[in-house]
XYZ file of C-alpha atoms in Angstrom:
711
model
C -11.411 31.673 -11.996
C -14.921 33.161 -11.786
C -15.729 31.797 -15.269
C -14.649 28.317 -14.220
C -16.755 28.480 -11.066
C -19.775 29.575 -13.062
C -19.186 26.723 -15.510
C -18.977 24.184 -12.694
C -22.163 25.590 -11.151
C -24.002 25.458 -14.452
C -22.959 21.847 -14.976
C -24.238 20.868 -11.536
C -27.529 22.660 -12.174
C -27.823 20.899 -15.504
C -27.294 17.582 -13.776
C -29.892 18.299 -11.135
C -32.464 19.757 -13.484
C -31.636 17.812 -16.622
C -33.991 14.943 -15.789
C -37.014 17.142 -16.320
C -35.693 18.400 -19.652
C -34.814 15.079 -21.230
C -34.811 11.369 -20.597
C -31.609 9.849 -19.230
C -30.803 6.603 -21.030
C -29.890 3.460 -19.079
C -29.560 1.314 -22.193
C -26.310 -0.640 -21.916
C -26.270 -0.865 -25.733
C -25.570 2.878 -26.034
C -21.824 2.150 -26.157
C -19.633 -0.850 -26.876
C -17.025 -0.838 -24.146
C -14.326 -2.673 -22.245
C -14.791 -2.623 -18.484
C -12.757 -3.712 -15.469
C -13.011 -3.067 -11.776
C -11.324 -2.976 -8.442
C -13.442 -5.303 -6.345
C -13.396 -8.507 -4.326
C -13.639 -10.377 -7.631
C -11.029 -9.466 -10.218
C -13.118 -9.346 -13.355
C -13.016 -7.806 -16.821
C -15.760 -7.569 -19.455
C -16.396 -6.549 -23.030
C -19.941 -5.303 -23.606
C -21.202 -5.263 -27.191
C -24.703 -4.296 -28.290
C -25.857 -4.307 -24.686
C -24.649 -7.842 -23.955
C -21.553 -9.182 -22.252
C -19.633 -10.671 -25.183
C -16.543 -11.585 -23.163
C -15.781 -12.031 -19.478
C -12.636 -12.851 -17.560
C -12.053 -13.636 -13.918
C -8.619 -13.918 -12.338
C -8.360 -16.820 -9.905
C -5.557 -15.456 -7.694
C -8.227 -14.144 -5.334
C -6.110 -11.283 -4.063
C -5.319 -7.772 -5.180
C -7.405 -5.469 -7.321
C -7.609 -4.468 -10.973
C -6.607 -0.831 -11.036
C -5.745 -0.527 -14.712
C -6.440 -2.540 -17.853
C -5.842 -1.766 -21.523
C -7.689 -3.350 -24.444
C -5.466 -3.417 -27.530
C -6.303 -3.649 -31.230
C -4.896 -7.182 -31.414
C -7.544 -8.246 -28.865
C -5.047 -8.799 -26.068
C -5.450 -7.076 -22.711
C -2.777 -5.710 -20.391
C -3.826 -5.722 -16.760
C -2.254 -4.283 -13.606
C -3.688 -6.034 -10.548
C -1.783 -4.578 -7.556
C 0.434 -7.620 -7.061
C 1.663 -7.796 -10.633
C 0.983 -7.257 -14.315
C 0.008 -9.621 -17.094
C -1.074 -9.896 -20.709
C -4.103 -12.072 -21.396
C -5.988 -13.092 -24.503
C -9.703 -13.285 -25.069
C -9.506 -17.083 -25.052
C -8.452 -16.867 -21.398
C -4.747 -17.546 -22.012
C -1.988 -15.733 -20.147
C 0.746 -14.657 -22.578
C 3.106 -13.629 -19.777
C 2.893 -12.419 -16.199
C 5.159 -10.618 -13.772
C 4.806 -10.577 -10.001
C 5.475 -7.350 -8.109
C 8.467 -7.698 -5.731
C 7.731 -8.020 -2.040
C 6.707 -4.689 -0.515
C 5.722 -3.153 -3.862
C 2.502 -2.765 -5.850
C 1.717 -2.153 -9.518
C -1.483 -0.347 -10.465
C -0.885 0.854 -14.033
C 0.636 -0.385 -17.288
C 1.143 0.680 -20.917
C 2.334 -1.235 -24.001
C 5.423 -0.072 -25.921
C 5.204 -1.771 -29.282
C 5.155 -5.567 -29.206
C 8.335 -6.149 -27.266
C 8.094 -3.929 -24.178
C 5.749 -2.557 -21.544
C 6.171 0.260 -19.043
C 4.644 0.399 -15.565
C 4.998 2.296 -12.314
C 5.987 0.190 -9.339
C 4.837 1.649 -6.025
C 7.356 1.207 -3.255
C 10.309 2.697 -1.421
C 11.735 3.682 -3.765
C 8.965 3.876 -6.344
C 10.117 3.178 -9.875
C 9.196 3.463 -13.520
C 10.059 0.109 -15.084
C 10.512 -0.735 -18.764
C 10.279 -4.490 -19.234
C 10.948 -6.668 -22.257
C 8.159 -9.144 -22.951
C 7.465 -12.034 -22.926
C 10.801 -12.683 -21.183
C 9.865 -10.241 -18.370
C 13.408 -8.886 -18.438
C 13.778 -5.406 -16.938
C 15.747 -3.270 -19.376
C 15.430 0.112 -17.675
C 14.195 1.547 -14.419
C 14.413 4.875 -12.650
C 13.116 6.239 -9.372
C 10.188 8.651 -9.114
C 9.453 10.829 -6.074
C 6.902 9.882 -3.453
C 5.502 11.522 -0.362
C 7.239 10.574 2.870
C 3.788 10.231 4.384
C 1.229 7.673 3.379
C 1.349 4.063 2.318
C 2.861 2.355 -0.689
C -0.698 1.563 -1.745
C -1.610 5.229 -2.076
C 1.302 6.394 -4.243
C 0.363 5.885 -7.922
C -2.657 4.615 -9.835
C -2.292 5.718 -13.440
C 0.353 6.514 -16.056
C -0.072 7.083 -19.787
C 2.295 7.444 -22.736
C 1.973 10.558 -24.871
C 2.216 11.221 -28.588
C 5.687 12.612 -27.839
C 7.003 9.363 -26.446
C 6.991 10.595 -22.861
C 5.231 9.199 -19.786
C 2.606 11.104 -17.785
C 2.250 9.853 -14.200
C -0.531 10.719 -11.760
C 1.087 10.973 -8.322
C -1.763 10.652 -5.816
C 0.466 10.853 -2.767
C 2.127 14.127 -3.785
C -0.919 15.615 -5.537
C 0.788 16.251 -8.868
C 1.338 15.073 -12.438
C 4.849 14.255 -13.682
C 6.103 13.971 -17.244
C 9.231 11.852 -17.793
C 11.328 10.919 -20.778
C 12.709 7.409 -21.204
C 16.015 8.394 -19.606
C 14.300 9.192 -16.322
C 14.498 12.951 -16.703
C 11.500 14.830 -15.343
C 10.444 17.117 -18.167
C 7.602 18.851 -16.369
C 5.427 18.776 -13.269
C 1.977 20.158 -12.527
C 0.815 20.421 -8.908
C -2.182 21.314 -6.781
C -4.516 18.423 -7.572
C -5.658 15.001 -6.356
C -5.118 12.937 -9.493
C -6.225 9.382 -10.039
C -5.607 9.309 -13.789
C -4.145 11.477 -16.529
C -4.139 11.353 -20.302
C -2.947 13.565 -23.128
C -5.587 15.044 -25.409
C -4.949 14.603 -29.140
C -4.198 17.685 -31.247
C -3.962 20.151 -28.326
C -1.563 18.212 -26.121
C -3.611 19.277 -23.080
C -3.847 16.985 -20.065
C -7.189 15.534 -18.970
C -7.012 14.703 -15.268
C -9.560 12.703 -13.307
C -9.239 13.295 -9.592
C -10.667 12.267 -6.309
C -13.599 14.168 -4.790
C -15.248 14.256 -8.209
C -12.893 16.763 -9.774
C -12.143 16.498 -13.497
C -10.082 19.150 -15.255
C -8.321 19.782 -18.519
C -5.166 21.880 -18.296
C -2.769 23.202 -20.896
C 0.930 22.612 -20.552
C 1.375 25.913 -18.764
C -0.864 24.534 -16.016
C -3.854 26.732 -16.807
C -7.298 25.156 -16.497
C -9.186 25.304 -19.793
C -12.145 23.174 -18.691
C -13.309 21.545 -15.478
C -16.326 19.975 -13.855
C -17.364 18.286 -10.628
C -19.142 14.955 -10.930
C -20.634 14.634 -7.459
C -23.928 16.200 -8.571
C -24.289 13.336 -11.062
C -23.860 10.711 -8.359
C -20.252 10.030 -9.309
C -18.308 10.475 -6.096
C -15.165 8.502 -6.950
C -14.345 8.979 -10.650
C -11.170 7.336 -11.880
C -11.155 7.426 -15.682
C -12.655 9.890 -18.160
C -13.296 9.192 -21.847
C -13.469 12.240 -24.139
C -16.047 11.537 -26.838
C -15.770 12.813 -30.396
C -18.854 15.008 -29.922
C -17.276 16.787 -26.946
C -19.104 14.801 -24.285
C -17.539 12.590 -21.628
C -17.946 9.123 -20.173
C -16.834 8.966 -16.547
C -16.652 5.822 -14.466
C -17.465 5.629 -10.767
C -15.815 3.251 -8.315
C -17.776 1.750 -5.442
C -15.935 0.340 -2.435
C -17.110 -3.249 -1.907
C -15.092 -3.351 1.304
C -17.415 -0.841 3.002
C -18.756 -2.026 6.353
C -22.265 -1.170 5.245
C -23.656 -3.403 2.468
C -24.796 -1.814 -0.774
C -28.361 -0.509 -0.860
C -29.442 -2.452 -3.928
C -32.571 -0.335 -4.277
C -30.388 2.741 -4.684
C -27.277 1.234 -6.218
C -24.641 3.719 -7.316
C -23.954 4.343 -10.984
C -20.946 2.598 -12.476
C -20.484 5.112 -15.284
C -22.236 8.112 -16.769
C -22.195 10.098 -19.981
C -22.403 13.878 -19.817
C -22.817 15.793 -23.066
C -20.755 18.858 -23.986
C -23.381 21.137 -22.428
C -23.226 19.369 -19.066
C -26.454 17.384 -19.405
C -26.599 13.858 -18.042
C -27.602 11.632 -20.978
C -26.662 8.089 -19.901
C -26.206 6.026 -16.765
C -24.710 2.559 -16.419
C -26.193 0.506 -13.589
C -25.383 -3.138 -14.159
C -25.269 -4.756 -10.727
C -27.498 -7.690 -11.617
C -27.882 -9.768 -14.762
C -25.233 -8.848 -15.661
C -23.255 -7.818 -12.616
C -20.270 -5.826 -13.882
C -19.158 -4.836 -10.408
C -17.339 -1.644 -9.434
C -15.475 0.222 -12.169
C -11.872 1.399 -12.314
C -11.451 1.209 -16.091
C -13.818 1.945 -18.943
C -12.672 2.130 -22.553
C -14.669 2.281 -25.781
C -13.897 -0.750 -27.915
C -13.462 1.363 -31.044
C -10.682 3.184 -29.182
C -8.627 0.056 -28.542
C -4.944 0.900 -28.220
C -2.660 0.131 -31.152
C 0.439 -1.065 -29.328
C 2.562 -0.638 -32.461
C 2.058 3.124 -32.316
C 3.065 3.636 -28.699
C 6.690 4.381 -27.940
C 8.774 5.566 -25.016
C 11.857 7.397 -26.205
C 14.051 4.886 -28.052
C 11.742 1.977 -27.156
C 9.697 1.264 -30.303
C 11.047 4.561 -31.649
C 9.212 6.029 -34.606
C 10.904 7.331 -37.742
C 9.313 9.261 -40.598
C 9.427 8.037 -44.167
C 11.601 10.317 -46.276
C 12.402 10.610 -49.968
C 16.164 10.499 -49.547
C 18.432 8.663 -47.148
C 21.423 9.925 -45.167
C 24.379 11.348 -47.085
C 22.666 11.280 -50.485
C 23.352 14.878 -51.573
C 21.377 16.439 -54.404
C 21.974 19.755 -56.158
C 24.611 22.460 -55.916
C 25.492 24.628 -52.951
C 25.139 28.387 -52.945
C 26.959 31.107 -51.058
C 30.489 32.335 -50.423
C 31.210 28.818 -49.238
C 28.682 26.794 -51.284
C 26.205 24.919 -49.137
C 27.549 26.273 -45.850
C 25.214 26.453 -42.859
C 26.230 28.048 -39.552
C 24.596 26.611 -36.436
C 25.294 28.569 -33.253
C 24.204 26.997 -29.983
C 24.229 29.147 -26.827
C 22.722 27.381 -23.785
C 21.164 29.930 -21.452
C 20.006 32.409 -24.085
C 16.437 31.141 -23.478
C 15.425 30.367 -19.892
C 11.618 30.418 -19.648
C 10.304 27.964 -17.042
C 7.354 27.004 -19.268
C 4.730 28.192 -16.784
C 5.347 31.688 -15.428
C 4.427 34.776 -17.413
C 5.357 35.039 -21.091
C 8.494 33.664 -22.700
C 9.161 37.057 -24.344
C 9.866 38.762 -21.014
C 13.379 40.069 -20.341
C 13.779 37.928 -17.229
C 13.680 34.766 -19.327
C 16.123 35.771 -22.069
C 19.774 36.822 -22.311
C 20.138 39.657 -24.825
C 23.912 39.674 -24.561
C 24.057 36.018 -25.598
C 21.631 36.674 -28.447
C 23.922 39.440 -29.694
C 26.924 37.136 -29.426
C 25.109 34.403 -31.352
C 24.312 36.755 -34.221
C 27.822 38.098 -34.695
C 29.332 34.626 -34.353
C 26.873 33.249 -36.920
C 27.817 35.710 -39.682
C 31.518 35.082 -38.991
C 31.113 31.301 -39.123
C 29.048 31.576 -42.298
C 31.558 33.725 -44.161
C 34.790 32.582 -42.543
C 35.707 36.179 -41.749
C 37.437 37.104 -38.456
C 35.074 39.969 -37.562
C 31.367 40.645 -37.941
C 32.144 43.848 -39.849
C 34.132 41.963 -42.489
C 31.512 39.211 -42.543
C 28.677 41.573 -43.431
C 30.810 43.257 -46.088
C 31.525 39.860 -47.630
C 27.825 38.960 -47.614
C 26.751 42.143 -49.396
C 29.572 41.912 -51.957
C 28.775 38.300 -52.764
C 25.063 39.040 -53.137
C 25.593 42.018 -55.431
C 28.172 40.211 -57.541
C 25.878 37.199 -58.089
C 22.938 39.508 -58.852
C 24.725 41.533 -61.533
C 25.305 44.623 -59.408
C 29.060 44.522 -59.428
C 31.612 43.666 -56.764
C 30.336 46.133 -54.177
C 28.788 46.265 -50.746
C 25.682 47.911 -49.321
C 24.974 51.507 -50.362
C 23.079 54.090 -48.372
C 19.493 54.253 -49.534
C 19.244 50.570 -50.369
C 16.443 48.945 -48.430
C 16.821 45.733 -46.426
C 13.552 44.049 -45.413
C 13.519 41.483 -42.612
C 10.577 39.080 -42.957
C 9.622 37.826 -39.479
C 7.457 34.826 -38.614
C 4.600 36.130 -36.431
C 2.172 33.418 -37.477
C 0.553 33.307 -34.019
C -0.020 37.068 -33.667
C -3.127 38.842 -34.956
C -2.963 41.822 -32.553
C -0.136 43.960 -31.200
C -0.451 42.462 -27.735
C 2.230 40.044 -26.661
C 1.176 36.420 -26.579
C 2.474 33.256 -24.979
C 2.496 31.594 -28.386
C 5.740 31.147 -30.289
C 6.617 33.886 -32.768
C 9.863 35.575 -33.796
C 12.019 36.342 -30.783
C 12.345 40.020 -29.787
C 15.885 39.253 -28.655
C 17.037 37.627 -31.886
C 15.373 40.398 -33.897
C 17.115 43.093 -31.852
C 20.420 41.229 -32.143
C 20.007 41.134 -35.923
C 19.235 44.857 -36.177
C 22.116 45.713 -33.840
C 24.550 43.742 -35.975
C 23.213 45.257 -39.203
C 23.613 48.806 -37.861
C 26.775 48.438 -35.782
C 28.684 45.844 -37.796
C 27.341 46.162 -41.343
C 26.975 49.973 -41.207
C 23.391 49.894 -42.481
C 21.422 53.064 -41.778
C 18.433 52.645 -39.497
C 16.108 54.203 -42.044
C 17.136 51.605 -44.632
C 15.867 48.724 -42.466
C 12.281 47.474 -42.599
C 11.025 44.890 -40.112
C 7.910 43.383 -41.647
C 5.239 40.774 -41.214
C 2.773 41.379 -44.082
C 0.287 38.673 -43.071
C 0.229 39.063 -39.268
C 0.957 41.581 -36.500
C 4.251 42.714 -35.006
C 3.796 42.467 -31.253
C 4.768 45.056 -28.659
C 7.802 43.200 -27.331
C 9.476 43.390 -30.753
C 8.261 46.871 -31.642
C 9.301 48.405 -28.325
C 12.754 46.836 -28.288
C 13.570 47.941 -31.831
C 11.932 51.355 -31.666
C 13.513 52.272 -28.326
C 17.033 51.701 -29.650
C 16.568 52.312 -33.379
C 13.668 54.768 -33.796
C 14.238 55.236 -37.542
C 13.724 51.559 -38.368
C 10.359 51.122 -40.087
C 7.968 48.385 -38.995
C 5.206 47.170 -41.285
C 2.507 44.641 -40.483
C -0.916 43.515 -41.623
C -3.008 45.733 -39.350
C -0.946 48.906 -38.885
C -1.325 51.450 -36.093
C 0.537 51.838 -32.795
C 3.609 53.055 -34.661
C 3.459 50.325 -37.304
C 2.731 50.990 -40.962
C -0.069 49.025 -42.576
C 1.148 46.736 -45.319
C 0.210 47.374 -48.939
C 0.465 44.860 -51.761
C 1.221 44.610 -55.463
C -1.297 42.274 -57.118
C -0.452 39.378 -59.428
C 3.242 39.158 -58.638
C 3.512 35.361 -58.545
C 3.042 33.197 -61.621
C 2.946 29.583 -60.477
C 4.498 26.844 -62.572
C 1.169 24.991 -62.665
C -2.454 25.996 -62.231
C -2.411 26.508 -58.453
C -6.052 27.356 -57.879
C -6.771 30.199 -55.465
C -3.259 30.350 -54.035
C -2.243 33.932 -53.202
C -0.519 35.786 -56.035
C 0.009 39.272 -54.603
C 3.165 40.310 -52.742
C 3.806 42.908 -50.057
C 5.242 46.143 -51.450
C 7.893 46.219 -48.715
C 9.130 42.837 -49.995
C 9.070 43.725 -53.700
C 10.590 47.192 -53.182
C 13.437 45.938 -50.994
C 16.932 45.603 -52.427
C 17.790 42.782 -50.034
C 15.715 40.380 -47.965
C 16.472 38.555 -44.743
C 14.114 35.658 -44.062
C 13.884 35.204 -40.275
C 11.973 31.947 -39.747
C 11.357 29.674 -36.750
C 12.472 26.170 -35.800
C 9.218 24.242 -35.485
C 6.981 21.607 -37.003
C 3.760 22.102 -38.937
C 0.742 19.818 -39.165
C 0.604 20.309 -42.939
C 4.037 20.245 -44.602
C 5.725 18.741 -41.547
C 8.051 21.667 -40.955
C 7.658 25.434 -41.168
C 11.079 26.905 -41.922
C 12.388 29.602 -44.268
C 10.572 28.512 -47.429
C 7.199 28.212 -45.694
C 7.839 31.660 -44.177
C 7.585 33.247 -47.643
C 3.851 32.524 -47.579
C 3.504 35.351 -45.076
C 4.879 37.799 -47.653
C 1.864 37.245 -49.913
C -1.507 39.005 -49.794
C -3.214 36.364 -47.686
C -5.936 37.054 -45.148
C -5.159 37.669 -41.485
C -7.542 34.774 -40.715
C -5.668 31.721 -41.963
C -8.747 29.560 -42.566
C -9.755 31.901 -45.389
C -6.563 31.208 -47.323
C -5.738 28.532 -49.867
C -2.923 26.121 -49.033
C -2.669 24.377 -52.386
C 0.247 22.010 -53.011
C 1.935 22.885 -49.746
C 1.535 19.538 -47.976
C 3.063 16.335 -49.285
C 1.472 12.939 -49.812
C 2.227 11.648 -46.321
C 0.829 8.168 -46.870
C 2.254 7.066 -50.216
C 4.968 9.606 -50.950
C 3.798 10.193 -54.498
C 5.895 13.007 -56.032
C 3.929 16.105 -56.921
C 4.293 19.793 -57.684
C 5.293 21.873 -54.635
C 4.316 25.522 -54.219
C 7.376 26.061 -52.033
C 9.692 25.674 -55.043
C 8.003 28.579 -56.822
C 8.475 30.783 -53.755
C 12.075 29.710 -53.369
C 12.824 30.526 -57.010
C 10.890 33.822 -57.158
C 12.997 36.894 -57.889
C 11.343 38.849 -55.070
C 11.309 36.023 -52.541
C 13.930 33.299 -52.265
C 16.218 34.739 -54.933
C 16.375 38.132 -53.215
C 17.438 36.694 -49.876
C 20.727 38.036 -48.584
C 20.429 35.725 -45.580
C 18.289 32.851 -44.397
C 17.954 32.801 -40.610
C 16.148 30.239 -38.472
C 15.440 31.355 -34.923
C 15.664 28.323 -32.672
C 16.188 30.041 -29.350
C 13.079 28.233 -28.129
C 11.695 26.188 -30.999
C 8.573 24.071 -30.690
C 7.019 20.766 -31.649
C 3.738 22.468 -32.551
C 3.016 25.255 -35.002
C 0.577 26.888 -32.558
C 0.725 27.514 -28.830
C 3.510 28.304 -26.408
C 7.015 26.933 -26.963
C 6.839 23.290 -25.947
C 8.386 20.954 -25.055
C 12.044 21.392 -24.220
C 14.511 19.548 -26.458
C 15.740 16.241 -25.027
C 18.242 14.966 -27.589
C 21.886 15.877 -28.073
C 23.158 18.564 -27.980
C 20.231 20.124 -26.094
C 19.860 17.602 -23.263
C 16.607 18.816 -21.751
C 17.009 22.534 -22.486
C 15.451 24.865 -25.024
C 17.153 24.648 -28.419
C 19.012 27.948 -27.752
C 20.153 28.028 -31.381
C 20.182 30.101 -34.521
C 20.867 28.733 -37.990
C 22.203 30.972 -40.760
C 22.912 30.345 -44.442
C 23.018 31.836 -47.924
C 21.645 28.563 -49.307
C 17.956 28.267 -48.538
C 17.750 24.576 -49.423
C 20.726 23.664 -47.231
C 19.446 25.889 -44.414
C 16.053 24.171 -44.321
C 17.704 20.749 -44.682
C 19.775 21.219 -41.516
C 16.824 22.570 -39.530
C 14.649 19.723 -40.816
C 17.194 17.156 -39.629
C 17.314 18.764 -36.183
C 13.516 18.543 -35.929
C 13.328 14.964 -37.227
C 16.036 13.915 -34.789
C 14.099 15.401 -31.881
C 10.525 14.417 -32.765
C 10.657 11.574 -35.320
C 7.174 10.470 -34.283
C 5.494 13.670 -35.495
C 3.142 12.220 -38.099
C 3.290 15.083 -40.607
C 7.051 14.580 -41.040
C 6.473 11.755 -43.528
C 8.024 12.861 -46.827
C 8.483 16.403 -45.502
C 11.693 16.656 -47.561
C 9.822 16.610 -50.868
C 10.065 20.349 -51.569
C 13.811 20.325 -50.926
C 14.308 17.335 -53.218
C 12.266 19.054 -55.932
C 14.250 22.304 -55.605
C 17.657 20.617 -55.533
C 16.866 18.274 -58.454
C 16.072 20.972 -61.013
C 15.802 20.959 -63.936
C 14.768 17.312 -63.472
C 12.202 17.489 -60.679
C 11.072 13.999 -59.551
C 7.444 15.093 -59.897
C 8.009 15.917 -63.572
C 6.993 19.546 -62.972
C 8.629 22.144 -65.211
C 9.322 24.893 -62.680
C 9.662 28.324 -64.239
C 11.275 31.613 -63.296
C 10.142 34.729 -65.175
C 8.360 32.427 -67.618
C 11.454 30.375 -68.436
C 12.181 26.841 -67.220
C 14.694 26.772 -64.374
C 17.804 25.045 -65.664
C 19.846 24.482 -62.485
C 19.377 23.427 -58.864
C 18.162 26.010 -56.359
C 20.530 24.797 -53.660
C 22.108 21.791 -51.978
C 19.991 19.165 -50.232
C 21.174 16.335 -48.003
C 20.120 14.530 -44.818
C 22.731 13.943 -42.140
C 23.731 10.476 -40.921
C 23.403 8.978 -37.438
C 26.514 10.861 -36.335
C 24.897 14.127 -37.498
C 27.441 14.513 -40.269
C 27.002 15.599 -43.871
C 29.060 14.571 -46.865
C 28.501 17.766 -48.856
C 26.547 20.331 -46.808
C 29.190 22.398 -45.028
C 27.767 22.554 -41.477
C 29.611 24.783 -39.018
C 28.356 24.025 -35.513
C 29.659 26.091 -32.609
C 28.582 25.983 -28.984
C 28.978 29.214 -27.045
C 29.663 29.192 -23.323
């Protein structure tokens, strides 16, 4: 809090003193922008190269323009208190809708070309999805309002997010809501006086412009990451904030033309300002005469016009990624006791974090008993055995038989290494970011020791490229003190990882891609790959095969590592060599895996940050994923997890052609890219697993999916 106060103070000082340090521009040509205002005259303008290139004036002579959106097709959506409309730049009205008696509309967003969404102030207040140009309401749901105050003061601004949800600034209640298209409130952030809200690209943070000059950026846990007060710049009633690419901001300033006192034209208020990333005032807009732009409620850079085709609200204008294969087009051959079988165990309530309080790894937010139950049920479903003890025995016998070790189970002294995914941990301190669950990890070790009869000292929990955090170390060490734990940094009871150099020979020249492997991985007799259920901005998903990257001798600082041939051609889908296939086929990586496990107790849409958001689609219905996925077939395992992710977040842009590595692996020896993948120097002559996408009913034709929901 003290840091934020100091930042706010420094910004105000910069504003006050900045004039002596540099000249503040008043050149209207500094930006090309779209501008609209709440005033006695309902007007909109486009300013280009310092001149008004387009102007519009509504002749209804009542109401106010509270929100307007310039779109890439040149059309403009406008909310004017007593209704909404779409107008063209040749002054034509495409369609219009009048607000019902006793209601007001102050904000609007496009959803593709066939729908819009707006908030209708009233008792009750509603979110309305309307088909255009017919103006047919196709969905509506109520949103909460304060019992005090007028209809006029309820809502001013709502914005769609990259996730297909709607953020609503609730002035009357002093909070921000996030809703899905079914009317379910996903989240709420309170303690503010919001006029407008918008989602920041990449981070997903919320940028909130509030009354009394308060602007703040918060993360989805409600923590303020940046804030400023605009009153020192002469902006007393900001309503919209534009984040510039250089880190600066444009902020508009509304002036009340209905004041009893007339405007002092000699000291006219600013209509908008630009503040650079260091808090210096660098531009002021004062256009009250020749041209007179009037008061401002909306300012938007013209090169940031909204592409209506890209906005969606749940199933309205729903997005779908482009994939290499369609539903129920199986490729390859299944592996395992039951070839191509994948066990999916779903236990609502195993993960209960509220998304805001403390850390998700705390005991109060997780049910260890359910995690234990999930693990034992998963190995039974995978093997078809009636008990976890028999299931583990079957797994070891099958592995040894297929690896030329005879029809036998685990022997004392054989080492089992569990490769975690701690991608967001570089110290031993617990973090709010999503990593392997302490509860799933403990459940796995418990089942290995109690059900499989594995000695503690034969188990290694490892994360060669990152750090094993305290919540995992303490849980395992407290109950199983002989279990070894190895990570990248060592210390605090962990061993520091060592590596064998030049262990990976790639099938093509793969540049500076890591070639060394952790000794704990190479020396192990069996591997368990414990990955996470989440997306990735590069390859689209980060599941079991991507998790092998962390077994190599990469640097703790990810930016120093090569990521060659990991990501697909997202735009054109041109087949190409995939590094993942070489990891999947490596004798000390994918081919040594006794089990592939995907921890989806929380899951996340983003590779970094805290788990977020909750999962809206069936079977999750607004809860955390509360799932684990288990298989002996790495291709089938990743295919099921990939389908779950695509079903939940089809709009995630990196998902385009994310199935390429699975298609390559399952198509061997005839990879679509033409690559000759090799194992131990010899071309691979058979598929590495079974690949298939499910259909709309979430059914496979060949992958043997065993889904079970635990009560």
